[in-house]
Short mmCIF file of N, CA, C and O in Angstrom, two decimals:
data_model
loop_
_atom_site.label_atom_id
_atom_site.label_comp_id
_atom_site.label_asym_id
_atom_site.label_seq_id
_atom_site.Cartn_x
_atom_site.Cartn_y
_atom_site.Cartn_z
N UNK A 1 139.65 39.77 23.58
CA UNK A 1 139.49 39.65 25.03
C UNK A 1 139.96 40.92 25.75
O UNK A 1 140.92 41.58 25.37
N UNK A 2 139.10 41.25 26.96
CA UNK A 2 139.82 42.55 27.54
C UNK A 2 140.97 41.76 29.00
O UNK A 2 140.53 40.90 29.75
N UNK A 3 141.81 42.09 29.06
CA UNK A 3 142.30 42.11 29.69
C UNK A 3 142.75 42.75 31.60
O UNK A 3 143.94 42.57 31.83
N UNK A 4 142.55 42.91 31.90
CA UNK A 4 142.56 43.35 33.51
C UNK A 4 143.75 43.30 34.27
O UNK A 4 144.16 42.23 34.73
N UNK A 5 144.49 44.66 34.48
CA UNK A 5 145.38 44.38 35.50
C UNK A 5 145.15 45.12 36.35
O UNK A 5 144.52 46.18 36.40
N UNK A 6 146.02 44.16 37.52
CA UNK A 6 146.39 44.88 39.01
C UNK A 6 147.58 45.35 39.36
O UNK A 6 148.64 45.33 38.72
N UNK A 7 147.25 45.95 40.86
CA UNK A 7 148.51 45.97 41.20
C UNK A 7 147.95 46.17 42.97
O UNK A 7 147.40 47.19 43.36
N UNK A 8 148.20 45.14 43.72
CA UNK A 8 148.37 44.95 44.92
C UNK A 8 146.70 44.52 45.24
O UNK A 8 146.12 44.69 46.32
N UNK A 9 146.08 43.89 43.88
CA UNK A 9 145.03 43.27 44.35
C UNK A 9 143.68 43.93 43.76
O UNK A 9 142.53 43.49 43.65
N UNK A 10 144.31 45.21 43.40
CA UNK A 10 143.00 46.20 42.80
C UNK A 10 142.98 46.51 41.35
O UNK A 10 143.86 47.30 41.01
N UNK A 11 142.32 46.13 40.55
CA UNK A 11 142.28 46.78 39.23
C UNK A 11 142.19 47.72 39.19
O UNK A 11 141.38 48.40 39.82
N UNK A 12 143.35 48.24 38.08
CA UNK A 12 144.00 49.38 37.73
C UNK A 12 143.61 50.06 36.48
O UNK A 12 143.26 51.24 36.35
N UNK A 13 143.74 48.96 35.39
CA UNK A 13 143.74 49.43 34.09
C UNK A 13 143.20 48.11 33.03
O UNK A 13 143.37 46.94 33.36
N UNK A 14 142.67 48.41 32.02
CA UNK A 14 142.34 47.13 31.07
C UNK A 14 142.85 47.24 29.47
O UNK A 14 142.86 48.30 28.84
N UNK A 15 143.10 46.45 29.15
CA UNK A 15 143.56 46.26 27.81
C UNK A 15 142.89 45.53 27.05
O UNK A 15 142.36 44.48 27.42
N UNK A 16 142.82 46.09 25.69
CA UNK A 16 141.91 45.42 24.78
C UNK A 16 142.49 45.50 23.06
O UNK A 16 142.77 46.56 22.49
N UNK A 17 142.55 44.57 22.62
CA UNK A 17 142.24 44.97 20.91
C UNK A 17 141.59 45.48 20.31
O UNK A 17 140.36 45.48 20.33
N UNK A 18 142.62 46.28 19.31
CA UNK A 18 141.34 47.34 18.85
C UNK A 18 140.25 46.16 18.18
O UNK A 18 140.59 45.02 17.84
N UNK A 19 138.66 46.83 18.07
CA UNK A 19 138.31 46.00 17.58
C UNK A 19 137.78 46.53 16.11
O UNK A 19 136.96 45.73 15.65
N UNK A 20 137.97 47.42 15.44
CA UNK A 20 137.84 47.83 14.29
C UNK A 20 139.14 47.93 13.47
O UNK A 20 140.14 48.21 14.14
N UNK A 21 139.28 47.78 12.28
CA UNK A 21 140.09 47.33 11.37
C UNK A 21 141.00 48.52 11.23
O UNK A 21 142.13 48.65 11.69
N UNK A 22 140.19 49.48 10.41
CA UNK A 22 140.81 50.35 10.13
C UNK A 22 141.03 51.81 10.98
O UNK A 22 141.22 52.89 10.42
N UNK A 23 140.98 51.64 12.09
CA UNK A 23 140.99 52.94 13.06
C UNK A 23 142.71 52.39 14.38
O UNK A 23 143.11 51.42 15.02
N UNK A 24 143.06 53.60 14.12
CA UNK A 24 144.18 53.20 14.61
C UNK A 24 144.04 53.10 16.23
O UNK A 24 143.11 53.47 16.95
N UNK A 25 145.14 52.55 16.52
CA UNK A 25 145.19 52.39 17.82
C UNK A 25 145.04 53.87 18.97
O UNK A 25 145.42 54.99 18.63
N UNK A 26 144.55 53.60 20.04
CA UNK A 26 144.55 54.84 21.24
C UNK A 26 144.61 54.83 22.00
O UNK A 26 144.69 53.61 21.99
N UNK A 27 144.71 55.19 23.53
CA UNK A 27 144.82 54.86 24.84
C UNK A 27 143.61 55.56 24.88
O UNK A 27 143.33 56.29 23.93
N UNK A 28 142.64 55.42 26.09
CA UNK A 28 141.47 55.30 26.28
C UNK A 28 141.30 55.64 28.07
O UNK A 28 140.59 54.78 28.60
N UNK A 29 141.83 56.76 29.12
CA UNK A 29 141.82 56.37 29.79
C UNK A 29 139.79 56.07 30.36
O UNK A 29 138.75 56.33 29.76
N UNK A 30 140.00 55.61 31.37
CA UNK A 30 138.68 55.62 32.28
C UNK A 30 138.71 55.94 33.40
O UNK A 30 139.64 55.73 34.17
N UNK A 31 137.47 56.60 33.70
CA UNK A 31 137.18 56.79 35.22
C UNK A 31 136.00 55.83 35.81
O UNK A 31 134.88 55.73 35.32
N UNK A 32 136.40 55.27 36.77
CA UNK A 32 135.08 54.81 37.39
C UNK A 32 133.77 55.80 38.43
O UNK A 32 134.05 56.16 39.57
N UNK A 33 133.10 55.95 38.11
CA UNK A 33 131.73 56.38 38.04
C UNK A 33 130.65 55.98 38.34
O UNK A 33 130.26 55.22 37.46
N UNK A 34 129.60 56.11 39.49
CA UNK A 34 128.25 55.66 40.26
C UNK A 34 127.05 55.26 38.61
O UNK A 34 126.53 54.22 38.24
N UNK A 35 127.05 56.57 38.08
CA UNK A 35 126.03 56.54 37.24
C UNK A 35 126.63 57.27 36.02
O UNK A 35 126.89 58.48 36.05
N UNK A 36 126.92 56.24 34.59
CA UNK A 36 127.53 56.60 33.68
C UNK A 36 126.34 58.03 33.24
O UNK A 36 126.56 59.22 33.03
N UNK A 37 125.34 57.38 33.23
CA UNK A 37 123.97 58.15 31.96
C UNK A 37 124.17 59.62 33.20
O UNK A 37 124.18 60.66 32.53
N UNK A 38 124.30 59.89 34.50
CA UNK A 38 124.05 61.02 35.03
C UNK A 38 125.90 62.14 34.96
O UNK A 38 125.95 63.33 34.67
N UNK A 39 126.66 61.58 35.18
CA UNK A 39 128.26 61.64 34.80
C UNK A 39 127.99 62.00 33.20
O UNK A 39 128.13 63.22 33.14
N UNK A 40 127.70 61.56 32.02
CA UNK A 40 127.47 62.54 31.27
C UNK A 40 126.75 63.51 30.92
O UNK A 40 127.12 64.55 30.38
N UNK A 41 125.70 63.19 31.22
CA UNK A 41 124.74 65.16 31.42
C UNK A 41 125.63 65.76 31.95
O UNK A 41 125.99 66.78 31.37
N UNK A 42 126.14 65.48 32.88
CA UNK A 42 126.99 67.12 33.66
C UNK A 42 128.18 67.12 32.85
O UNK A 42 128.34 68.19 32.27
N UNK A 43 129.21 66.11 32.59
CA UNK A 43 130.12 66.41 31.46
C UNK A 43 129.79 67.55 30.42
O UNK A 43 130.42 68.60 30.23
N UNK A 44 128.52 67.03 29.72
CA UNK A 44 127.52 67.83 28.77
C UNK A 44 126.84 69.52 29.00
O UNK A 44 126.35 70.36 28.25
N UNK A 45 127.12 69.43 30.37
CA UNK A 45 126.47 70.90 31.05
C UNK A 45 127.99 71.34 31.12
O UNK A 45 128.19 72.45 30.60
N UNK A 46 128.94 70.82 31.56
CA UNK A 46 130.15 71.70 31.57
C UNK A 46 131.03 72.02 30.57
O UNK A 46 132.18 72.36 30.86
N UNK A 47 130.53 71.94 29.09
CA UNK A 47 131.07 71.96 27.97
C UNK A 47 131.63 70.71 27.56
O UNK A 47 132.64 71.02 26.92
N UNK A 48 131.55 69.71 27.58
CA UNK A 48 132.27 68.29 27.33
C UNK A 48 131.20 68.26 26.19
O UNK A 48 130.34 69.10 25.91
N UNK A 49 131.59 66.73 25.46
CA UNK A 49 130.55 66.80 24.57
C UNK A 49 130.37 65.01 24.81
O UNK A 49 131.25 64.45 25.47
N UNK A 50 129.43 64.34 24.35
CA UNK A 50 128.93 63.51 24.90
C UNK A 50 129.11 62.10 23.26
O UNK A 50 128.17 61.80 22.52
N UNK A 51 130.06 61.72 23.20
CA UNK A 51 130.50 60.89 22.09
C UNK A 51 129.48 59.58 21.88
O UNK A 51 128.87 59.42 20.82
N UNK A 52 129.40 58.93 22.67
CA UNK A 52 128.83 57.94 22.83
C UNK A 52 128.31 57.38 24.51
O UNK A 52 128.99 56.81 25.36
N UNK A 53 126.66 57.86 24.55
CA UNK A 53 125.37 57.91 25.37
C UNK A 53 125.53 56.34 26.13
O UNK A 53 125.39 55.45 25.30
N UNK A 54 125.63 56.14 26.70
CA UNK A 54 124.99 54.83 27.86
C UNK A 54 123.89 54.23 27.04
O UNK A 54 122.92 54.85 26.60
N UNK A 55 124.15 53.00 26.88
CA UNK A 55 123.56 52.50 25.77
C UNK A 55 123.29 50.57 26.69
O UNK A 55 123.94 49.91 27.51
N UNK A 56 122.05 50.37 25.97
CA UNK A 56 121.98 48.66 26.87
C UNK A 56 122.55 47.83 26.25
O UNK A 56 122.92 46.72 26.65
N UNK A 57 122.71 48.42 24.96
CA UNK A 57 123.34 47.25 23.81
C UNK A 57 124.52 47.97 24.28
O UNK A 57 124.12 48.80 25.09
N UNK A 58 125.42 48.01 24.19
CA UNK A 58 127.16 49.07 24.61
C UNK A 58 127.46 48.42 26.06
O UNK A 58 127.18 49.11 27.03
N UNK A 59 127.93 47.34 26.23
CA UNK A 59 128.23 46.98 27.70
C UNK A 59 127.30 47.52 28.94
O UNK A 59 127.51 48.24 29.91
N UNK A 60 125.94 46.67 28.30
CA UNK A 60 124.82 46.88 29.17
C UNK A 60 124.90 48.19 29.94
O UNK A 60 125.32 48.11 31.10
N UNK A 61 124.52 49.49 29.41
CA UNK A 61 124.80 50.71 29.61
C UNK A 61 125.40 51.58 31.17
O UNK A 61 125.04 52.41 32.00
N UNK A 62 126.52 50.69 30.84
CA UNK A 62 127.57 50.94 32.07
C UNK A 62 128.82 51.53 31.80
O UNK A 62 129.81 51.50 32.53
N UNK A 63 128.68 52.27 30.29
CA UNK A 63 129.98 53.32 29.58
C UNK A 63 129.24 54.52 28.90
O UNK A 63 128.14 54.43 28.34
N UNK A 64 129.94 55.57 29.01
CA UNK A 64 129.41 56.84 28.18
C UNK A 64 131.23 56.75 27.77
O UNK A 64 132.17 56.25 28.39
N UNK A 65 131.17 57.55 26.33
CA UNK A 65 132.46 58.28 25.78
C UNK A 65 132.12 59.71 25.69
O UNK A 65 131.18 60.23 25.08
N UNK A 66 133.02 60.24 26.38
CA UNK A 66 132.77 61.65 26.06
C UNK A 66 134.36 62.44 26.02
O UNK A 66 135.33 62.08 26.69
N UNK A 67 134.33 63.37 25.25
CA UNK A 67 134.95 64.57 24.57
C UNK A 67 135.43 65.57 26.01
O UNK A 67 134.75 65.19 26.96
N UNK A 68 136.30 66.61 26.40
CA UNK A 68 136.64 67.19 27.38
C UNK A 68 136.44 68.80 26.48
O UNK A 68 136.50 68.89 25.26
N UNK A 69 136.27 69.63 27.16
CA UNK A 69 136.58 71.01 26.31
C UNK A 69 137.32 70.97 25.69
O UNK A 69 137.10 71.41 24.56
N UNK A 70 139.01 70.28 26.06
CA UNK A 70 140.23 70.48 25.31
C UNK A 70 140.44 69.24 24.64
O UNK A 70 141.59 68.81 24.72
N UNK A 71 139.71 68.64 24.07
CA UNK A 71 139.88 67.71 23.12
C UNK A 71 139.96 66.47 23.72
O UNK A 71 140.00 65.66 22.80
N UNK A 72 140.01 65.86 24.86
CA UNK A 72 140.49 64.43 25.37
C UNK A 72 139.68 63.73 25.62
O UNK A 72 138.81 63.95 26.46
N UNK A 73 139.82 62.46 24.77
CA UNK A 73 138.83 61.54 25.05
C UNK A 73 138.74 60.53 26.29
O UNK A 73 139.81 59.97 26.54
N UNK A 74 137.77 60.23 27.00
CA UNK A 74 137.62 59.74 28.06
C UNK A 74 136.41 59.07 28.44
O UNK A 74 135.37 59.58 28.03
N UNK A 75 136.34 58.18 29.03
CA UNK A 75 135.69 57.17 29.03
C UNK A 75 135.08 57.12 30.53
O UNK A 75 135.85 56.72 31.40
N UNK A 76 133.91 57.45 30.87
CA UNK A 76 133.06 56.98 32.39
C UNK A 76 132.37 55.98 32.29
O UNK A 76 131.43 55.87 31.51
N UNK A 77 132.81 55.00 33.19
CA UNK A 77 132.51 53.99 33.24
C UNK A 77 132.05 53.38 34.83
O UNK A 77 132.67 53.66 35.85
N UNK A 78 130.67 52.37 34.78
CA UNK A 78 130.43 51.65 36.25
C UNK A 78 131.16 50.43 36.24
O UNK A 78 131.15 49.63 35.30
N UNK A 79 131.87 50.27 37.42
CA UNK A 79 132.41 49.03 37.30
C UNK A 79 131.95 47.98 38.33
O UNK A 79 131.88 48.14 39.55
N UNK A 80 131.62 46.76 37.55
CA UNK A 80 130.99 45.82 39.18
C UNK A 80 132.03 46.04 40.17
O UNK A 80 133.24 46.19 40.02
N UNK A 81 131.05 46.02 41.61
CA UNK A 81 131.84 45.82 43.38
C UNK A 81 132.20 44.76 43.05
O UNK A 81 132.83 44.05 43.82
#
């Protein structure tokens, strides 16, 4: 289950189990984002690298994973109003 917290009414942050066995645990932050699939092209144009594409099967393609120049993984994400 993912989990959802607040703080003064607004979600903040979510928590989840890993869901693969053998991959260790990570923090994951996210940004919320208009348009995941357009938020990574430009990630992708500014040297980022593009981990995992907006996908319909992948939380009805409302997440990209992507890579930073300096190594950090990060997560753009749409979140329902």
């Amino acid at each position: 289950p993912f989990r959802v917290l607040k703080l003064l009414g607004r979600e903040r942050a979510g928590i989840m189990r890993m869901p693969f066995k053998d991959v260790q645990p990570i923090w994951l932050p996210s940004v919320m984002v208009a348009d995941p699939v357009a938020s990574a092209e430009r990630a992708a144009k500014l040297g980022g690298r593009v981990l995992v594409a907006p996908r319909m099967d992948v939380r009805s393609g409302s997440v990209a994973l992507i890579v930073d120049p300096g190594g950090a993984l990060l997560a753009l994400q749409r979140w329902p109003s």
